[in-house]
Amino acid sequence: MNVSHEINLLVEEIQRLGSQNADGKTSVKFGVLFSDDRCANIFEALVGTLKAAKKQKVVDFQGELLLQGVHDNVDVILLKE
């Protein structure tokens, strides 16, 4: 898969799993995204896809890298629907 295709899939999954935050943007906890079975089957490297999406300003999250367990409660915010 190419990166832009994976980012598009990531957007779909955030929309599926997330909810509107106070700013009206869709957001989902990293732990929810990481532990979802469908996401596990789609993304070989979820963290890498998130990092690429952040670089392209499609999503935003606190920090540079998200790790399972440590960052489960970090919000991944969708910037572009």
XYZ file of C-alpha atoms in Angstrom:
81
model
C 0.000 0.000 0.000
C 1.141 3.515 -0.603
C 1.222 6.146 2.124
C -1.603 8.336 0.818
C -3.891 5.299 0.535
C -3.080 4.264 4.115
C -3.742 7.808 5.343
C -7.143 7.748 3.612
C -7.920 4.450 5.354
C -6.786 5.966 8.653
C -9.193 8.892 8.171
C -12.047 6.412 7.598
C -11.167 4.462 10.738
C -10.933 7.604 12.893
C -14.352 8.649 11.589
C -15.734 5.177 12.378
C -14.289 4.922 15.890
C -14.145 8.556 16.942
C -16.564 11.186 18.157
C -16.853 14.961 17.961
C -14.701 16.842 20.465
C -15.440 20.293 21.938
C -13.938 21.963 18.838
C -16.237 20.030 16.508
C -13.399 17.861 15.190
C -13.466 14.068 15.173
C -11.117 12.524 17.698
C -10.340 9.055 19.012
C -8.065 7.774 21.777
C -4.903 6.094 20.490
C -5.639 3.021 22.617
C -9.040 2.567 20.941
C -7.470 2.876 17.495
C -4.570 0.563 18.356
C -6.697 -2.187 19.924
C -9.406 -2.228 17.236
C -9.378 -5.532 15.316
C -10.236 -3.939 11.979
C -7.379 -1.425 12.327
C -5.005 -4.231 13.277
C -5.908 -6.027 10.043
C -5.589 -2.914 7.855
C -2.424 -1.280 9.157
C 0.898 -3.094 9.328
C 2.456 -0.053 10.988
C -0.262 2.085 12.573
C 2.273 4.298 14.350
C 4.112 4.970 11.079
C 0.857 5.816 9.307
C -0.101 8.185 12.143
C 3.289 9.870 11.960
C 2.984 10.325 8.167
C -0.567 11.672 8.563
C 0.629 14.142 11.203
C 3.435 15.309 8.932
C 0.852 15.964 6.182
C -1.368 17.777 8.722
C -4.226 15.309 8.345
C -4.214 14.413 12.057
C -2.738 15.875 15.203
C -1.703 14.364 18.526
C 0.534 15.317 21.403
C 4.159 14.247 21.041
C 6.111 12.783 18.158
C 5.504 9.068 18.662
C 2.654 7.094 20.232
C 3.298 3.816 22.036
C 0.746 1.225 23.121
C 0.005 1.347 26.834
C 1.929 4.548 27.557
C -0.108 6.733 25.195
C -3.477 4.921 25.158
C -5.297 8.035 26.436
C -3.775 10.453 23.915
C -6.339 11.979 21.549
C -5.754 11.560 17.831
C -7.594 14.487 16.254
C -8.708 14.494 12.631
C -7.838 17.848 11.023
C -9.081 17.022 7.505
C -12.307 15.078 7.092
